PDB file of C-alpha atoms in Angstrom:
ATOM      1  CA  MET A   1      -4.058   4.744 -16.017  1.00 69.00           C
ATOM      2  CA  SER A   2      -3.165   7.908 -13.942  1.00 93.00           C
ATOM      3  CA  GLN A   3      -1.117   8.107 -11.188  1.00 98.00           C
ATOM      4  CA  TYR A   4      -1.314  10.373  -8.440  1.00 98.00           C
ATOM      5  CA  GLY A   5       2.433  11.738  -6.284  1.00 98.00           C
ATOM      6  CA  PHE A   6       3.296  14.225  -3.663  1.00 98.00           C
ATOM      7  CA  TYR A   7       6.014  16.794  -4.212  1.00 98.00           C
ATOM      8  CA  PHE A   8       8.113  17.739  -0.927  1.00 98.00           C
ATOM      9  CA  ASP A   9      10.327  20.668  -0.343  1.00 98.00           C
ATOM     10  CA  SER A  10      12.620  19.410   2.603  1.00 98.00           C
ATOM     11  CA  ASP A  11      14.566  23.451   1.843  1.00 98.00           C
ATOM     12  CA  ILE A  12      11.423  25.299   3.411  1.00 98.00           C
ATOM     13  CA  CYS A  13       9.867  22.599   6.019  1.00 98.00           C
ATOM     14  CA  THR A  14      10.080  23.274   9.121  1.00 98.00           C
ATOM     15  CA  GLY A  15       9.177  20.406  11.137  1.00 98.00           C
ATOM     16  CA  CYS A  16       6.191  22.147  12.121  1.00 97.00           C
ATOM     17  CA  LYS A  17       3.691  18.899  12.049  1.00 97.00           C
ATOM     18  CA  SER A  18       1.185  20.417  10.161  1.00 98.00           C
ATOM     19  CA  CYS A  19       0.357  18.290   7.825  1.00 98.00           C
ATOM     20  CA  GLN A  20       0.820  15.023  10.494  1.00 97.00           C
ATOM     21  CA  VAL A  21      -1.977  16.810  12.582  1.00 97.00           C
ATOM     22  CA  ALA A  22      -3.997  17.397   9.949  1.00 97.00           C
ATOM     23  CA  CYS A  23      -4.137  14.051   8.554  1.00 98.00           C
ATOM     24  CA  LYS A  24      -4.261  12.540  12.761  1.00 97.00           C
ATOM     25  CA  GLU A  25      -6.838  15.113  14.092  1.00 96.00           C
ATOM     26  CA  THR A  26      -9.596  14.891  10.907  1.00 96.00           C
ATOM     27  CA  PHE A  27      -9.055  10.348  10.754  1.00 96.00           C
ATOM     28  CA  GLY A  28      -9.240  10.396  14.311  1.00 96.00           C
ATOM     29  CA  LEU A  29      -6.134   7.906  14.112  1.00 95.00           C
ATOM     30  CA  PRO A  30      -6.001   6.463  17.278  1.00 93.00           C
ATOM     31  CA  VAL A  31      -2.512   7.470  19.746  1.00 89.00           C
ATOM     32  CA  ASP A  32      -0.088   5.248  18.474  1.00 86.00           C
ATOM     33  CA  THR A  33      -1.038   5.654  14.761  1.00 94.00           C
ATOM     34  CA  LEU A  34       0.181   8.205  12.241  1.00 96.00           C
ATOM     35  CA  TRP A  35      -0.118   8.069   8.356  1.00 98.00           C
ATOM     36  CA  ARG A  36       2.255  11.142   7.795  1.00 98.00           C
ATOM     37  CA  HIS A  37       5.653  10.825   9.719  1.00 97.00           C
ATOM     38  CA  VAL A  38       7.751  13.930  10.106  1.00 98.00           C
ATOM     39  CA  LEU A  39      11.359  12.624  10.157  1.00 98.00           C
ATOM     40  CA  ASN A  40      14.062  15.098  11.982  1.00 98.00           C
ATOM     41  CA  TYR A  41      17.606  14.230  10.585  1.00 98.00           C
ATOM     42  CA  GLN A  42      20.844  15.688  12.419  1.00 97.00           C
ATOM     43  CA  GLY A  43      24.164  15.721  12.927  1.00 96.00           C
ATOM     44  CA  GLY A  44      27.766  16.850  13.654  1.00 94.00           C
ATOM     45  CA  SER A  45      28.785  18.062  17.146  1.00 88.00           C
ATOM     46  CA  TRP A  46      29.859  21.288  19.295  1.00 82.00           C
ATOM     47  CA  THR A  47      33.297  20.972  21.043  1.00 87.00           C
ATOM     48  CA  LEU A  48      34.507  23.552  23.755  1.00 84.00           C
ATOM     49  CA  ASP A  49      36.588  25.657  23.329  1.00 86.00           C
ATOM     50  CA  GLU A  50      38.975  25.896  26.436  1.00 85.00           C
ATOM     51  CA  SER A  51      40.786  28.845  25.659  1.00 88.00           C
ATOM     52  CA  THR A  52      37.736  31.254  25.082  1.00 91.00           C
ATOM     53  CA  GLY A  53      35.313  28.625  27.086  1.00 89.00           C
ATOM     54  CA  ILE A  54      32.930  29.415  24.060  1.00 91.00           C
ATOM     55  CA  TYR A  55      30.725  26.135  22.009  1.00 87.00           C
ATOM     56  CA  GLU A  56      32.352  25.628  18.616  1.00 87.00           C
ATOM     57  CA  SER A  57      29.924  23.624  15.743  1.00 83.00           C
ATOM     58  CA  LYS A  58      31.595  21.164  13.890  1.00 86.00           C
ATOM     59  CA  GLY A  59      29.437  19.832  10.805  1.00 88.00           C
ATOM     60  CA  VAL A  60      25.941  21.197  12.511  1.00 93.00           C
ATOM     61  CA  PHE A  61      23.323  20.313  10.174  1.00 96.00           C
ATOM     62  CA  GLY A  62      19.400  19.562  10.458  1.00 97.00           C
ATOM     63  CA  TYR A  63      16.271  19.228   8.147  1.00 98.00           C
ATOM     64  CA  PHE A  64      12.987  17.647   8.488  1.00 98.00           C
ATOM     65  CA  VAL A  65      11.320  14.911   5.608  1.00 98.00           C
ATOM     66  CA  SER A  66       7.469  14.663   5.346  1.00 98.00           C
ATOM     67  CA  MET A  67       7.085  10.781   4.387  1.00 98.00           C
ATOM     68  CA  ALA A  68       3.734   9.109   3.949  1.00 98.00           C
ATOM     69  CA  CYS A  69       2.877   6.327   1.864  1.00 98.00           C
ATOM     70  CA  ASN A  70       3.913   7.168  -1.788  1.00 98.00           C
ATOM     71  CA  HIS A  71       1.781   4.713  -3.218  1.00 98.00           C
ATOM     72  CA  CYS A  72       4.558   3.012  -5.909  1.00 98.00           C
ATOM     73  CA  ALA A  73       4.908   2.183  -9.028  1.00 98.00           C
ATOM     74  CA  ALA A  74       5.507  -1.122  -7.723  1.00 98.00           C
ATOM     75  CA  PRO A  75       4.357  -1.246  -4.198  1.00 98.00           C
ATOM     76  CA  ALA A  76       6.097  -4.494  -2.212  1.00 98.00           C
ATOM     77  CA  CYS A  77       2.904  -4.165   0.335  1.00 98.00           C
ATOM     78  CA  VAL A  78       0.589  -5.662  -2.439  1.00 98.00           C
ATOM     79  CA  ALA A  79       3.019  -7.671  -3.879  1.00 97.00           C
ATOM     80  CA  SER A  80       3.964  -9.238   0.058  1.00 98.00           C
ATOM     81  CA  CYS A  81      -0.108  -9.095   1.407  1.00 98.00           C
ATOM     82  CA  PRO A  82      -1.062 -13.147   1.822  1.00 98.00           C
ATOM     83  CA  VAL A  83      -5.007 -12.526   1.195  1.00 98.00           C
ATOM     84  CA  ALA A  84      -4.814  -9.327  -1.346  1.00 98.00           C
ATOM     85  CA  ALA A  85      -5.731  -7.016   0.976  1.00 98.00           C
ATOM     86  CA  ILE A  86      -4.481  -4.390  -0.744  1.00 98.00           C
ATOM     87  CA  GLU A  87      -4.080  -3.163  -4.041  1.00 98.00           C
ATOM     88  CA  LYS A  88      -3.279  -0.046  -6.251  1.00 98.00           C
ATOM     89  CA  ASP A  89      -6.526   1.520  -7.792  1.00 98.00           C
ATOM     90  CA  GLY A  90      -6.369   1.809 -11.698  1.00 96.00           C
ATOM     91  CA  ASP A  91      -7.699   5.034 -11.581  1.00 97.00           C
ATOM     92  CA  THR A  92      -5.364   7.294  -9.503  1.00 98.00           C
ATOM     93  CA  GLY A  93      -2.095   4.500  -8.640  1.00 98.00           C
ATOM     94  CA  ILE A  94      -3.500   5.254  -5.383  1.00 98.00           C
ATOM     95  CA  VAL A  95      -2.150   2.466  -2.932  1.00 98.00           C
ATOM     96  CA  LEU A  96      -5.325   0.936  -0.717  1.00 98.00           C
ATOM     97  CA  ILE A  97      -5.916  -1.252   1.612  1.00 98.00           C
ATOM     98  CA  ASN A  98      -9.091  -3.111   2.821  1.00 98.00           C
ATOM     99  CA  GLU A  99      -9.788  -3.162   5.997  1.00 96.00           C
ATOM    100  CA  GLU A 100     -12.690  -5.904   6.067  1.00 97.00           C
ATOM    101  CA  ILE A 101     -10.111  -8.209   4.533  1.00 97.00           C
ATOM    102  CA  CYS A 102      -6.228  -7.211   6.057  1.00 98.00           C
ATOM    103  CA  ILE A 103      -5.619 -10.157   9.014  1.00 98.00           C
ATOM    104  CA  GLY A 104      -2.865  -7.806  11.120  1.00 97.00           C
ATOM    105  CA  CYS A 105      -0.150 -10.219   9.939  1.00 97.00           C
ATOM    106  CA  VAL A 106       2.692  -6.925   9.728  1.00 96.00           C
ATOM    107  CA  SER A 107       4.068  -8.390   5.992  1.00 98.00           C
ATOM    108  CA  CYS A 108       3.090  -5.370   4.214  1.00 98.00           C
ATOM    109  CA  LEU A 109       5.158  -3.566   6.931  1.00 97.00           C
ATOM    110  CA  THR A 110       8.006  -5.685   6.618  1.00 98.00           C
ATOM    111  CA  ALA A 111       7.797  -4.653   2.893  1.00 98.00           C
ATOM    112  CA  CYS A 112       7.412  -2.111   2.854  1.00 98.00           C
ATOM    113  CA  PRO A 113      11.096   0.211   2.811  1.00 98.00           C
ATOM    114  CA  TYR A 114       9.365   3.635   4.176  1.00 98.00           C
ATOM    115  CA  ASP A 115       7.176   1.956   6.961  1.00 97.00           C
ATOM    116  CA  ALA A 116       3.940   3.606   6.091  1.00 98.00           C
ATOM    117  CA  PRO A 117       1.363   0.850   7.111  1.00 98.00           C
ATOM    118  CA  SER A 118       0.895   1.349  10.869  1.00 96.00           C
ATOM    119  CA  ALA A 119      -0.630  -1.002  13.078  1.00 95.00           C
ATOM    120  CA  GLU A 120      -4.331  -0.295  14.249  1.00 94.00           C
ATOM    121  CA  GLU A 121      -3.917  -2.540  17.698  1.00 91.00           C
ATOM    122  CA  ALA A 122      -8.086  -2.396  19.010  1.00 92.00           C
ATOM    123  CA  LYS A 123      -8.756  -3.200  15.408  1.00 93.00           C
ATOM    124  CA  GLY A 124      -6.202  -5.898  15.014  1.00 96.00           C
ATOM    125  CA  ILE A 125      -5.469  -4.487  11.665  1.00 97.00           C
ATOM    126  CA  PHE A 126      -3.249  -2.174   9.473  1.00 98.00           C
ATOM    127  CA  THR A 127      -3.991   1.087   8.101  1.00 98.00           C
ATOM    128  CA  LYS A 128      -1.641   3.714   6.028  1.00 98.00           C
ATOM    129  CA  CYS A 129      -2.364   7.277   4.245  1.00 98.00           C
ATOM    130  CA  ASP A 130      -4.650   6.505   1.650  1.00 98.00           C
ATOM    131  CA  MET A 131      -3.760  10.282   0.067  1.00 98.00           C
ATOM    132  CA  CYS A 132      -7.167  11.129   1.269  1.00 98.00           C
ATOM    133  CA  TYR A 133      -9.106   8.750  -1.457  1.00 98.00           C
ATOM    134  CA  ASP A 134     -13.135  10.381  -0.963  1.00 97.00           C
ATOM    135  CA  LEU A 135     -11.278  13.665  -1.095  1.00 97.00           C
ATOM    136  CA  VAL A 136      -8.798  13.394  -4.231  1.00 97.00           C
ATOM    137  CA  THR A 137     -11.350  11.091  -6.419  1.00 97.00           C
ATOM    138  CA  ALA A 138     -14.034  14.420  -5.339  1.00 97.00           C
ATOM    139  CA  GLY A 139     -12.009  16.970  -7.270  1.00 97.00           C
ATOM    140  CA  ASP A 140     -10.383  17.927  -3.854  1.00 98.00           C
ATOM    141  CA  ILE A 141      -6.482  17.862  -2.693  1.00 98.00           C
ATOM    142  CA  PRO A 142      -5.177  15.541   0.631  1.00 98.00           C
ATOM    143  CA  LEU A 143      -5.573  17.233   4.305  1.00 98.00           C
ATOM    144  CA  CYS A 144      -2.026  17.440   4.307  1.00 98.00           C
ATOM    145  CA  VAL A 145      -1.228  19.250   1.493  1.00 98.00           C
ATOM    146  CA  SER A 146      -3.909  22.272   2.604  1.00 98.00           C
ATOM    147  CA  GLY A 147      -2.709  21.930   6.019  1.00 97.00           C
ATOM    148  CA  CYS A 148       0.964  22.782   5.320  1.00 98.00           C
ATOM    149  CA  ASN A 149       1.799  26.005   6.055  1.00 96.00           C
ATOM    150  CA  MET A 150       4.876  26.443   4.641  1.00 97.00           C
ATOM    151  CA  ARG A 151       3.417  25.082   1.208  1.00 97.00           C
ATOM    152  CA  ALA A 152       6.056  22.634   1.495  1.00 98.00           C
ATOM    153  CA  LEU A 153       3.795  19.841   0.053  1.00 98.00           C
ATOM    154  CA  ASP A 154       2.003  19.592  -3.061  1.00 98.00           C
ATOM    155  CA  PHE A 155      -0.071  17.026  -5.084  1.00 98.00           C
ATOM    156  CA  GLY A 156      -1.461  16.145  -8.559  1.00 98.00           C
ATOM    157  CA  GLU A 157      -0.550  14.281 -11.466  1.00 98.00           C
ATOM    158  CA  LEU A 158       3.321  12.884 -11.108  1.00 98.00           C
ATOM    159  CA  SER A 159       4.078  13.506 -14.395  1.00 98.00           C
ATOM    160  CA  ASP A 160       2.617  16.983 -13.774  1.00 98.00           C
ATOM    161  CA  LEU A 161       4.690  17.370 -10.638  1.00 98.00           C
ATOM    162  CA  GLN A 162       7.849  16.111 -12.504  1.00 98.00           C
ATOM    163  CA  ALA A 163       7.037  19.029 -15.250  1.00 98.00           C
ATOM    164  CA  LYS A 164       6.533  21.758 -12.783  1.00 98.00           C
ATOM    165  CA  TYR A 165       9.590  21.192 -10.205  1.00 98.00           C
ATOM    166  CA  GLY A 166      11.516  18.393 -12.180  1.00 98.00           C
ATOM    167  CA  ASN A 167      12.578  14.904 -11.195  1.00 97.00           C
ATOM    168  CA  GLY A 168      14.044  15.685  -7.087  1.00 98.00           C
ATOM    169  CA  ASP A 169      15.963  13.138  -5.408  1.00 98.00           C
ATOM    170  CA  VAL A 170      14.048  10.640  -3.140  1.00 98.00           C
ATOM    171  CA  GLU A 171      17.643   8.658  -2.053  1.00 98.00           C
ATOM    172  CA  ILE A 172      18.715  11.350   0.579  1.00 98.00           C
ATOM    173  CA  GLU A 173      18.847  10.082   4.467  1.00 98.00           C
ATOM    174  CA  PRO A 174      17.037   9.302   6.141  1.00 98.00           C
ATOM    175  CA  LEU A 175      14.934   7.576   3.409  1.00 98.00           C
ATOM    176  CA  PRO A 176      16.199   4.057   1.985  1.00 98.00           C
ATOM    177  CA  ALA A 177      17.179   3.287  -1.738  1.00 98.00           C
ATOM    178  CA  ASP A 178      14.801   3.552  -4.605  1.00 98.00           C
ATOM    179  CA  SER A 179      13.706  -0.022  -4.561  1.00 98.00           C
ATOM    180  CA  THR A 180      10.093   0.796  -5.312  1.00 98.00           C
ATOM    181  CA  GLY A 181       9.139   3.677  -7.664  1.00 98.00           C
ATOM    182  CA  PRO A 182       7.704   5.602  -5.360  1.00 98.00           C
ATOM    183  CA  SER A 183       5.132   9.092  -6.500  1.00 98.00           C
ATOM    184  CA  LEU A 184       6.916  11.320  -5.249  1.00 98.00           C
ATOM    185  CA  VAL A 185       9.072  14.311  -6.357  1.00 98.00           C
ATOM    186  CA  LEU A 186      11.362  15.530  -3.328  1.00 98.00           C
ATOM    187  CA  ASN A 187      13.208  18.940  -3.323  1.00 98.00           C
ATOM    188  CA  PRO A 188      16.814  17.829  -1.031  1.00 98.00           C
ATOM    189  CA  HIS A 189      17.154  20.004   1.538  1.00 98.00           C
ATOM    190  CA  ARG A 190      20.691  22.283   0.631  1.00 97.00           C
ATOM    191  CA  ASN A 191      22.398  20.219   3.523  1.00 96.00           C
ATOM    192  CA  ALA A 192      21.311  16.688   2.408  1.00 98.00           C
ATOM    193  CA  GLN A 193      23.350  13.841   2.409  1.00 98.00           C
ATOM    194  CA  LYS A 194      22.651  11.172   0.203  1.00 98.00           C
ATOM    195  CA  THR A 195      21.134   7.179   1.484  1.00 98.00           C
ATOM    196  CA  GLY A 196      23.900   5.432   2.363  1.00 97.00           C
ATOM    197  CA  GLU A 197      26.455   8.366   3.048  1.00 97.00           C
ATOM    198  CA  GLY A 198      24.988   9.766   5.851  1.00 96.00           C
ATOM    199  CA  THR A 199      26.920  11.165   8.794  1.00 96.00           C
ATOM    200  CA  GLY A 200      23.821  11.966  10.786  1.00 97.00           C
ATOM    201  CA  VAL A 201      20.946  10.102  12.988  1.00 97.00           C
ATOM    202  CA  LEU A 202      17.058  10.738  13.598  1.00 97.00           C
ATOM    203  CA  VAL A 203      16.251  12.682  16.576  1.00 96.00           C
ATOM    204  CA  ASN A 204      12.488  11.782  16.796  1.00 96.00           C
ATOM    205  CA  LEU A 205      10.768  10.873  19.519  1.00 91.00           C
ATOM    206  CA  PRO A 206       9.979   6.672  19.574  1.00 89.00           C
ATOM    207  CA  GLU A 207       6.328   7.378  19.233  1.00 86.00           C
ATOM    208  CA  GLU A 208       7.100   9.840  16.191  1.00 89.00           C
ATOM    209  CA  LEU A 209       8.371   7.197  13.824  1.00 83.00           C
TER     210      LEU A 209
END
């Protein structure tokens, strides 16, 4: 079985959200639905030097992480779905939701460590990134990849991505510890903090998460 995956280079991502917009606009997603999120993680502080009247930075840093469904090796959403509406495609390794079967029970979202499933309230179901399955199986690439201005995203066979970019590190803030084997090669930002050891916070607006 093939296993397609994503590559993401946090060190060159500018947080422009072109990947997010390309996905949302093309698929006509509702206002409250996102299949790709651009996480903005920042930390540090600025303090005023009373003697000079100048603000000085203390450990200020910030970086972005573009995150969608990671089509994991052991997807928690598949195991948690009570009606078997989610399955891992045998030819591509892409994790798919069957909207005809989904009952909107929230189990997948609760189980997913990456919060990939998104509720579509009007339909009463959950949807998520399907890695542009129709495009990929036709020999094209996902819209988020082609839409990235900085070429911070790439796509392909996971083994090919690892051979090209190395194994990367998926355990950086604000991401969780690896428990599902995400099909993702992530090149951390130069200021990235390890998962569980971070001093920063997400500064996204609620509707961006």
